[in-house]
Amino acid sequence: MSDTTIKAFATQISVSPERLLQQLVAAGVEGKGVDDSLTDDEKMTLLGYLRTHHGGGEAGTKKITLKQKSVSQIKQATRTGPARTVQVEVRKKRTFVKRSSIEEEVAAAQAEAQAAAAPEAPVELPSIPEIVTPEPKPTEPVVVQAPIGASVAEERPAPGAAKPGEVRRPAPGAPKPGEKHKKGDWKDKRTLREREELRLSEARKARRRGGVGAASVQTSMSGQHAFAMPTERVVREVVLPETITVAELAQKMSVKSVEVIKALMQMGMMVTINQVIDRDTATLVVEEMGHVVKEAKPTSPEALLESGAAAYGEPEPRPPVVTVMGHVDHGKTSLLDYIRKTKVASGEAGGITQHIGAYHVETPRGVVTFLDTPGHQAFTAMRARGAKATDIVILVVAADDGVMPQTIEAIHHARTAGVPIIVAVNKIDKPEAQPERVRQELTKHEVVPEDWGGKDIFVNVSAKAGTGIDNLLESVLLQAEVLELKSPVSGPAAGLVIEARIDKGRGPVASILVQRGTLKKGDIVLAGREFGRVRAMLDEKGKAVTEAGPSIPVEVLGLSGVPSAGDEVIVVESERKAREIALYRQGKFKDTQLAARAAAKLSNVFEQMQEGENTLNLIIKADVQGSIEALTKALEELSTTEVKVRVIHAMVGAINESDVNLARASQAVVIGFNVRADAGARRLIESEGVDVHYYNVIYEAVEEVKAALVGMLKPQFKEEIIGLAEVREVFRAPKIGSIAGCYVSEGVVRRNRPIRVLRDNVVIFEGEIDSLKRFKDDASEVKAGLECGLGVKNYNDIRVGDQIEVFEKVQVQRTL
């Protein structure tokens, strides 16, 4: 025990503080208040006093009885008249028994049972009529918290039950042993089984009844106990998922469901036991009931990937993955063309790379994998994705053009990814080439050549003449040796989606860069939200291959849909597992989209309430996923506070009828980038008059959309002063009003033009010219240096010396 306050101790033993103070004074502990502490010695003094006055001294005290009474009121509704109030009085009685007394009783009962079971001559009992005393019912042990010292729980036998060790005697009038039963002495008669039960020993009877002498009640002498020691309140750590039923929540807290429902009802929620509640509501309930909340990790099929992670072999050297970056038209693709001895740039529209390409080439010193990223600024995200998947960056800079904005962006991407840079100074064969100027400009961006004390390799090359290409490859392989690139070859493959598209004859096609393991034909792959079996694999030349190791790019056929560029690809052991994870990801993506659309609808309401704001809805269909991302970003960046571009749908593939119907319903413009409309969509476009535009270069799409946005801008006007006239005389006409005789000092005065009347350079009236005459003739305009008569509409307070300023509103050409 420890020192506690008198108030807390009174609450613990279920008595009032005033009553406890009286008992302390009677026990000789005086001078105490309700908030004063009570020591262990004072508690023992109080215990000795209570034992003396409740049972005749310490030696004779065997039990302590506590009584408690509470009174409350309830209202009972009646069929007629108002409800009536009923007083309810609840009385509770608890008895605490010494451990030694129970041990004595149990020992006596066991001794008697052993004596009864001794081998003696059996005593035949005659038929005995029923004993008046009813058979006791088994009761559960009552466990209470001991107020002072340790105590044990007492089992309360039913009224009339035999105490331990007590032998019941027959009721008055019952025949003694050896006498015959007289007919009519008892109204009820026992069955044969009940008569035989009378011959049992008291111990066996007690075991059947479950009384004090039952075998289920054991003391500490036998190693068990029949009571629960008072314990502190158990605070549980409840793990809550995103949603949980009321029954599950009650089970986690180890309470009855009724308690949880009661707590929710107090919070204003009417729920059932099987109703699902969210995590926030469950958190409030758990904290209200005194437990601690712990957020559960989402139980998703994604965990199957971690739990079923396959073992890979020892890492082995792998080819380096090299990304070629640089500004537009600095010769990146031409450089790769010379290395691969093929022409790729000629197949690009306008000579510009529109999406990422991956190629691997074999050199005398080893294999090198190249990623060709577009140089246009709209493909920033694609270049960033390429930098994350690469080991070395070749930065192509034209010697005649120098450092450009996209060159600086490529440097930032490479530095962010933490990969080394090899600068290829291209076009050195041109007469205007200045390689040294390129070095100086790159030094400003912390790209310093090795010759100048830096760590970056500079190589002068010419993609057209082939100068320096061997030195460039040598530098790449040398840098790869320094990096010590390794990856496990054995084991299921894992990689990255570089690009994805829909092929009309082959379906979804994904360009995959294998990063570890070996991808084989027939493997079941999971790529983002899509899955499928690898039906065929092709290299960059279009030849079929059966497997691909680390750092090797391949085109994969057999996916269920088009994955997004940048998605992670992993081989799983079963199609069922892949389908489950893919469907789970699709569901999460759909929920995210629905939430985003709901938020967008709400924001659109407020946007449409703002004045002067127009929105251009677009539907984009492209050949590859990367082009969609680039075009969407480039067009959405054209938005201003007055006009906005909103891409309501973007998908890989040809324009179909559903796209046209969506455009008609949303009044959107359809943009086809390197794709065309199918036959059904073309008929619907002609009949419905949907606006469709086709592009194969991103510049043209951006410029035309920009022109459309300019046309959507509200016209803006500015005032331009065209003339100024001085009032030199004022004539009064009875029917016309005041006529001002003016001299035109500047510009020209025209009829039906707005004017301002100035007096001491202060505007006192703004209106328009009603009449304009030169002498007696009407005039449409009067130029500077001439006199005229001028009448102002609805204004007659013109005075000599006033100035009349003539102006007109001119529309200004708007730009974004």
PDB file of C-alpha atoms in Angstrom, residues 275-473:
ATOM      1  CA  GLN A 275     -22.918  -1.111 -39.087  1.00  0.00           C
ATOM      2  CA  VAL A 276     -19.626   0.123 -40.554  1.00  0.00           C
ATOM      3  CA  ILE A 277     -18.117   3.307 -39.136  1.00  0.00           C
ATOM      4  CA  ASP A 278     -15.116   5.256 -40.375  1.00  0.00           C
ATOM      5  CA  ARG A 279     -11.762   5.602 -38.673  1.00  0.00           C
ATOM      6  CA  ASP A 280     -12.425   9.120 -37.314  1.00  0.00           C
ATOM      7  CA  THR A 281     -15.627   8.057 -35.565  1.00  0.00           C
ATOM      8  CA  ALA A 282     -14.014   4.904 -34.202  1.00  0.00           C
ATOM      9  CA  THR A 283     -11.114   6.990 -32.886  1.00  0.00           C
ATOM     10  CA  LEU A 284     -13.504   9.161 -30.891  1.00  0.00           C
ATOM     11  CA  VAL A 285     -15.183   6.087 -29.402  1.00  0.00           C
ATOM     12  CA  VAL A 286     -11.898   4.425 -28.439  1.00  0.00           C
ATOM     13  CA  GLU A 287     -10.551   7.584 -26.798  1.00  0.00           C
ATOM     14  CA  GLU A 288     -13.872   8.117 -25.020  1.00  0.00           C
ATOM     15  CA  MET A 289     -13.584   4.643 -23.502  1.00  0.00           C
ATOM     16  CA  GLY A 290     -10.028   5.285 -22.284  1.00  0.00           C
ATOM     17  CA  HIS A 291      -7.979   3.306 -24.798  1.00  0.00           C
ATOM     18  CA  VAL A 292      -5.195   4.286 -27.179  1.00  0.00           C
ATOM     19  CA  VAL A 293      -5.672   4.426 -30.953  1.00  0.00           C
ATOM     20  CA  LYS A 294      -3.082   3.139 -33.384  1.00  0.00           C
ATOM     21  CA  GLU A 295      -3.559   3.575 -37.100  1.00  0.00           C
ATOM     22  CA  ALA A 296      -3.468   0.321 -39.012  1.00  0.00           C
ATOM     23  CA  LYS A 297      -1.480  -0.118 -42.162  1.00  0.00           C
ATOM     24  CA  PRO A 298      -3.815  -0.518 -45.133  1.00  0.00           C
ATOM     25  CA  THR A 299      -4.423  -4.174 -45.775  1.00  0.00           C
ATOM     26  CA  SER A 300      -4.032  -4.218 -49.515  1.00  0.00           C
ATOM     27  CA  PRO A 301      -2.860  -6.771 -52.054  1.00  0.00           C
ATOM     28  CA  GLU A 302       0.252  -4.600 -52.406  1.00  0.00           C
ATOM     29  CA  ALA A 303       1.556  -6.358 -49.300  1.00  0.00           C
ATOM     30  CA  LEU A 304       1.653  -9.578 -51.307  1.00  0.00           C
ATOM     31  CA  LEU A 305       4.483  -8.125 -53.380  1.00  0.00           C
ATOM     32  CA  GLU A 306       6.569  -7.453 -50.279  1.00  0.00           C
ATOM     33  CA  SER A 307       5.755 -10.752 -48.596  1.00  0.00           C
ATOM     34  CA  GLY A 308       6.400 -12.727 -51.758  1.00  0.00           C
ATOM     35  CA  ALA A 309       9.640 -10.958 -52.688  1.00  0.00           C
ATOM     36  CA  ALA A 310      11.758 -13.353 -54.673  1.00  0.00           C
ATOM     37  CA  ALA A 311      15.382 -14.008 -53.956  1.00  0.00           C
ATOM     38  CA  TYR A 312      17.879 -12.714 -56.496  1.00  0.00           C
ATOM     39  CA  GLY A 313      21.306 -14.037 -57.286  1.00  0.00           C
ATOM     40  CA  GLU A 314      24.647 -12.344 -56.811  1.00  0.00           C
ATOM     41  CA  PRO A 315      24.977  -8.934 -58.527  1.00  0.00           C
ATOM     42  CA  GLU A 316      26.942  -9.040 -61.761  1.00  0.00           C
ATOM     43  CA  PRO A 317      28.304  -6.224 -63.948  1.00  0.00           C
ATOM     44  CA  ARG A 318      25.680  -4.760 -66.249  1.00  0.00           C
ATOM     45  CA  PRO A 319      25.732  -2.346 -69.211  1.00  0.00           C
ATOM     46  CA  PRO A 320      25.378   1.361 -68.402  1.00  0.00           C
ATOM     47  CA  VAL A 321      22.107   3.162 -69.176  1.00  0.00           C
ATOM     48  CA  VAL A 322      22.939   6.460 -70.846  1.00  0.00           C
ATOM     49  CA  THR A 323      20.429   9.269 -71.334  1.00  0.00           C
ATOM     50  CA  VAL A 324      21.044  11.782 -74.101  1.00  0.00           C
ATOM     51  CA  MET A 325      19.795  15.265 -73.164  1.00  0.00           C
ATOM     52  CA  GLY A 326      20.059  18.702 -74.645  1.00  0.00           C
ATOM     53  CA  HIS A 327      18.270  21.590 -76.317  1.00  0.00           C
ATOM     54  CA  VAL A 328      16.037  21.367 -79.373  1.00  0.00           C
ATOM     55  CA  ASP A 329      17.908  20.763 -82.625  1.00  0.00           C
ATOM     56  CA  HIS A 330      21.300  20.409 -80.978  1.00  0.00           C
ATOM     57  CA  GLY A 331      21.820  17.017 -82.634  1.00  0.00           C
ATOM     58  CA  LYS A 332      20.890  14.428 -79.993  1.00  0.00           C
ATOM     59  CA  THR A 333      19.056  12.039 -82.291  1.00  0.00           C
ATOM     60  CA  SER A 334      21.559  12.541 -85.091  1.00  0.00           C
ATOM     61  CA  LEU A 335      24.317  11.578 -82.676  1.00  0.00           C
ATOM     62  CA  LEU A 336      22.492   8.350 -81.825  1.00  0.00           C
ATOM     63  CA  ASP A 337      21.830   7.766 -85.516  1.00  0.00           C
ATOM     64  CA  TYR A 338      25.495   7.744 -86.260  1.00  0.00           C
ATOM     65  CA  ILE A 339      26.178   5.427 -83.330  1.00  0.00           C
ATOM     66  CA  ARG A 340      23.468   2.968 -84.366  1.00  0.00           C
ATOM     67  CA  LYS A 341      24.099   3.459 -88.107  1.00  0.00           C
ATOM     68  CA  THR A 342      20.368   4.083 -88.641  1.00  0.00           C
ATOM     69  CA  LYS A 343      18.293   7.116 -89.342  1.00  0.00           C
ATOM     70  CA  VAL A 344      15.630   7.844 -86.784  1.00  0.00           C
ATOM     71  CA  ALA A 345      15.348  11.622 -86.999  1.00  0.00           C
ATOM     72  CA  SER A 346      14.024  11.408 -90.558  1.00  0.00           C
ATOM     73  CA  GLY A 347      11.010   9.516 -89.256  1.00  0.00           C
ATOM     74  CA  GLU A 348      10.173  12.199 -86.705  1.00  0.00           C
ATOM     75  CA  ALA A 349       7.746  14.932 -87.705  1.00  0.00           C
ATOM     76  CA  GLY A 350       9.681  18.136 -88.302  1.00  0.00           C
ATOM     77  CA  GLY A 351      12.892  16.408 -87.264  1.00  0.00           C
ATOM     78  CA  ILE A 352      11.863  16.572 -83.572  1.00  0.00           C
ATOM     79  CA  THR A 353      11.778  13.570 -81.252  1.00  0.00           C
ATOM     80  CA  GLN A 354       8.237  13.284 -79.909  1.00  0.00           C
ATOM     81  CA  HIS A 355       8.671  10.502 -77.350  1.00  0.00           C
ATOM     82  CA  ILE A 356      11.365   8.524 -75.571  1.00  0.00           C
ATOM     83  CA  GLY A 357      13.239   5.883 -77.498  1.00  0.00           C
ATOM     84  CA  ALA A 358      15.542   3.252 -76.019  1.00  0.00           C
ATOM     85  CA  TYR A 359      18.313   1.477 -77.898  1.00  0.00           C
ATOM     86  CA  HIS A 360      21.286  -0.668 -76.947  1.00  0.00           C
ATOM     87  CA  VAL A 361      24.387  -0.887 -79.082  1.00  0.00           C
ATOM     88  CA  GLU A 362      27.335  -3.232 -78.956  1.00  0.00           C
ATOM     89  CA  THR A 363      30.795  -1.702 -78.964  1.00  0.00           C
ATOM     90  CA  PRO A 364      34.197  -3.412 -78.920  1.00  0.00           C
ATOM     91  CA  ARG A 365      34.418  -2.682 -75.191  1.00  0.00           C
ATOM     92  CA  GLY A 366      30.860  -3.659 -74.234  1.00  0.00           C
ATOM     93  CA  VAL A 367      27.144  -2.930 -74.530  1.00  0.00           C
ATOM     94  CA  VAL A 368      25.704   0.559 -73.945  1.00  0.00           C
ATOM     95  CA  THR A 369      21.995   1.350 -73.614  1.00  0.00           C
ATOM     96  CA  PHE A 370      20.875   4.785 -74.800  1.00  0.00           C
ATOM     97  CA  LEU A 371      17.690   6.670 -73.865  1.00  0.00           C
ATOM     98  CA  ASP A 372      16.840   9.452 -76.278  1.00  0.00           C
ATOM     99  CA  THR A 373      14.682  12.129 -74.627  1.00  0.00           C
ATOM    100  CA  PRO A 374      12.986  14.959 -76.507  1.00  0.00           C
ATOM    101  CA  GLY A 375      14.543  18.388 -76.218  1.00  0.00           C
ATOM    102  CA  HIS A 376      11.409  20.547 -76.348  1.00  0.00           C
ATOM    103  CA  GLN A 377      10.497  22.292 -73.101  1.00  0.00           C
ATOM    104  CA  ALA A 378       7.081  20.606 -73.020  1.00  0.00           C
ATOM    105  CA  PHE A 379       8.802  17.252 -72.389  1.00  0.00           C
ATOM    106  CA  THR A 380      10.392  18.308 -69.102  1.00  0.00           C
ATOM    107  CA  ALA A 381       8.590  15.589 -67.174  1.00  0.00           C
ATOM    108  CA  MET A 382       9.733  12.951 -69.666  1.00  0.00           C
ATOM    109  CA  ARG A 383      13.330  14.069 -69.354  1.00  0.00           C
ATOM    110  CA  ALA A 384      13.053  13.983 -65.581  1.00  0.00           C
ATOM    111  CA  ARG A 385      11.773  10.396 -65.773  1.00  0.00           C
ATOM    112  CA  GLY A 386      14.626   9.480 -68.081  1.00  0.00           C
ATOM    113  CA  ALA A 387      17.197  10.943 -65.701  1.00  0.00           C
ATOM    114  CA  LYS A 388      15.869   8.825 -62.821  1.00  0.00           C
ATOM    115  CA  ALA A 389      16.297   5.620 -64.817  1.00  0.00           C
ATOM    116  CA  THR A 390      19.772   6.390 -66.087  1.00  0.00           C
ATOM    117  CA  ASP A 391      23.359   5.936 -64.912  1.00  0.00           C
ATOM    118  CA  ILE A 392      25.163   8.488 -67.082  1.00  0.00           C
ATOM    119  CA  VAL A 393      23.907  11.627 -68.846  1.00  0.00           C
ATOM    120  CA  ILE A 394      25.338  12.777 -72.188  1.00  0.00           C
ATOM    121  CA  LEU A 395      24.618  16.493 -72.459  1.00  0.00           C
ATOM    122  CA  VAL A 396      24.625  17.514 -76.124  1.00  0.00           C
ATOM    123  CA  VAL A 397      25.419  21.193 -76.702  1.00  0.00           C
ATOM    124  CA  ALA A 398      25.767  22.700 -80.171  1.00  0.00           C
ATOM    125  CA  ALA A 399      29.093  24.482 -80.578  1.00  0.00           C
ATOM    126  CA  ASP A 400      27.504  27.166 -82.773  1.00  0.00           C
ATOM    127  CA  ASP A 401      24.485  27.781 -80.507  1.00  0.00           C
ATOM    128  CA  GLY A 402      25.823  27.493 -76.957  1.00  0.00           C
ATOM    129  CA  VAL A 403      23.913  26.930 -73.735  1.00  0.00           C
ATOM    130  CA  MET A 404      20.104  27.228 -74.083  1.00  0.00           C
ATOM    131  CA  PRO A 405      17.205  27.019 -71.558  1.00  0.00           C
ATOM    132  CA  GLN A 406      16.624  23.297 -72.082  1.00  0.00           C
ATOM    133  CA  THR A 407      20.355  22.684 -71.634  1.00  0.00           C
ATOM    134  CA  ILE A 408      20.142  24.238 -68.157  1.00  0.00           C
ATOM    135  CA  GLU A 409      17.061  22.147 -67.333  1.00  0.00           C
ATOM    136  CA  ALA A 410      18.901  18.984 -68.364  1.00  0.00           C
ATOM    137  CA  ILE A 411      21.770  19.914 -66.031  1.00  0.00           C
ATOM    138  CA  HIS A 412      19.315  20.347 -63.152  1.00  0.00           C
ATOM    139  CA  HIS A 413      17.691  16.956 -63.844  1.00  0.00           C
ATOM    140  CA  ALA A 414      21.059  15.228 -63.922  1.00  0.00           C
ATOM    141  CA  ARG A 415      22.217  16.895 -60.707  1.00  0.00           C
ATOM    142  CA  THR A 416      18.943  16.015 -58.969  1.00  0.00           C
ATOM    143  CA  ALA A 417      19.270  12.371 -60.014  1.00  0.00           C
ATOM    144  CA  GLY A 418      22.893  12.360 -58.839  1.00  0.00           C
ATOM    145  CA  VAL A 419      24.346  10.971 -62.081  1.00  0.00           C
ATOM    146  CA  PRO A 420      27.590  12.062 -63.764  1.00  0.00           C
ATOM    147  CA  ILE A 421      27.514  14.264 -66.866  1.00  0.00           C
ATOM    148  CA  ILE A 422      29.532  13.808 -70.057  1.00  0.00           C
ATOM    149  CA  VAL A 423      29.281  16.885 -72.292  1.00  0.00           C
ATOM    150  CA  ALA A 424      29.273  16.232 -76.034  1.00  0.00           C
ATOM    151  CA  VAL A 425      30.088  19.496 -77.818  1.00  0.00           C
ATOM    152  CA  ASN A 426      28.393  18.825 -81.161  1.00  0.00           C
ATOM    153  CA  LYS A 427      28.652  20.448 -84.611  1.00  0.00           C
ATOM    154  CA  ILE A 428      32.336  21.288 -84.280  1.00  0.00           C
ATOM    155  CA  ASP A 429      32.666  20.836 -88.052  1.00  0.00           C
ATOM    156  CA  LYS A 430      30.775  24.092 -88.663  1.00  0.00           C
ATOM    157  CA  PRO A 431      32.859  27.206 -89.382  1.00  0.00           C
ATOM    158  CA  GLU A 432      31.026  29.218 -86.702  1.00  0.00           C
ATOM    159  CA  ALA A 433      31.616  26.600 -83.983  1.00  0.00           C
ATOM    160  CA  GLN A 434      33.084  27.917 -80.708  1.00  0.00           C
ATOM    161  CA  PRO A 435      33.759  24.985 -78.338  1.00  0.00           C
ATOM    162  CA  GLU A 436      35.603  27.175 -75.849  1.00  0.00           C
ATOM    163  CA  ARG A 437      32.598  29.466 -75.492  1.00  0.00           C
ATOM    164  CA  VAL A 438      30.466  26.414 -74.645  1.00  0.00           C
ATOM    165  CA  ARG A 439      32.911  25.453 -71.915  1.00  0.00           C
ATOM    166  CA  GLN A 440      32.850  28.956 -70.446  1.00  0.00           C
ATOM    167  CA  GLU A 441      29.026  29.111 -70.450  1.00  0.00           C
ATOM    168  CA  LEU A 442      28.702  25.681 -68.809  1.00  0.00           C
ATOM    169  CA  THR A 443      31.175  26.667 -66.115  1.00  0.00           C
ATOM    170  CA  LYS A 444      28.630  29.238 -64.915  1.00  0.00           C
ATOM    171  CA  HIS A 445      26.256  26.314 -64.228  1.00  0.00           C
ATOM    172  CA  GLU A 446      28.849  24.297 -62.274  1.00  0.00           C
ATOM    173  CA  VAL A 447      29.738  22.008 -65.178  1.00  0.00           C
ATOM    174  CA  VAL A 448      33.528  22.345 -65.213  1.00  0.00           C
ATOM    175  CA  PRO A 449      35.795  20.420 -67.654  1.00  0.00           C
ATOM    176  CA  GLU A 450      38.485  18.120 -66.333  1.00  0.00           C
ATOM    177  CA  ASP A 451      41.119  20.229 -68.114  1.00  0.00           C
ATOM    178  CA  TRP A 452      40.022  23.190 -65.997  1.00  0.00           C
ATOM    179  CA  GLY A 453      40.159  21.302 -62.692  1.00  0.00           C
ATOM    180  CA  GLY A 454      36.584  20.018 -62.731  1.00  0.00           C
ATOM    181  CA  LYS A 455      35.122  16.505 -62.758  1.00  0.00           C
ATOM    182  CA  ASP A 456      33.009  16.602 -65.937  1.00  0.00           C
ATOM    183  CA  ILE A 457      34.241  15.048 -69.190  1.00  0.00           C
ATOM    184  CA  PHE A 458      34.037  17.175 -72.370  1.00  0.00           C
ATOM    185  CA  VAL A 459      34.255  15.552 -75.810  1.00  0.00           C
ATOM    186  CA  ASN A 460      34.182  17.431 -79.124  1.00  0.00           C
ATOM    187  CA  VAL A 461      32.050  15.481 -81.613  1.00  0.00           C
ATOM    188  CA  SER A 462      30.361  15.865 -84.956  1.00  0.00           C
ATOM    189  CA  ALA A 463      27.277  13.746 -85.524  1.00  0.00           C
ATOM    190  CA  LYS A 464      27.392  14.538 -89.216  1.00  0.00           C
ATOM    191  CA  ALA A 465      31.029  13.684 -89.889  1.00  0.00           C
ATOM    192  CA  GLY A 466      31.449  11.133 -87.101  1.00  0.00           C
ATOM    193  CA  THR A 467      34.294  13.008 -85.456  1.00  0.00           C
ATOM    194  CA  GLY A 468      34.960  12.109 -81.827  1.00  0.00           C
ATOM    195  CA  ILE A 469      32.243   9.396 -81.567  1.00  0.00           C
ATOM    196  CA  ASP A 470      34.761   6.731 -80.531  1.00  0.00           C
ATOM    197  CA  ASN A 471      36.167   9.033 -77.863  1.00  0.00           C
ATOM    198  CA  LEU A 472      32.645   9.637 -76.572  1.00  0.00           C
ATOM    199  CA  LEU A 473      31.886   5.908 -76.258  1.00  0.00           C
TER     200      LEU A 473
END
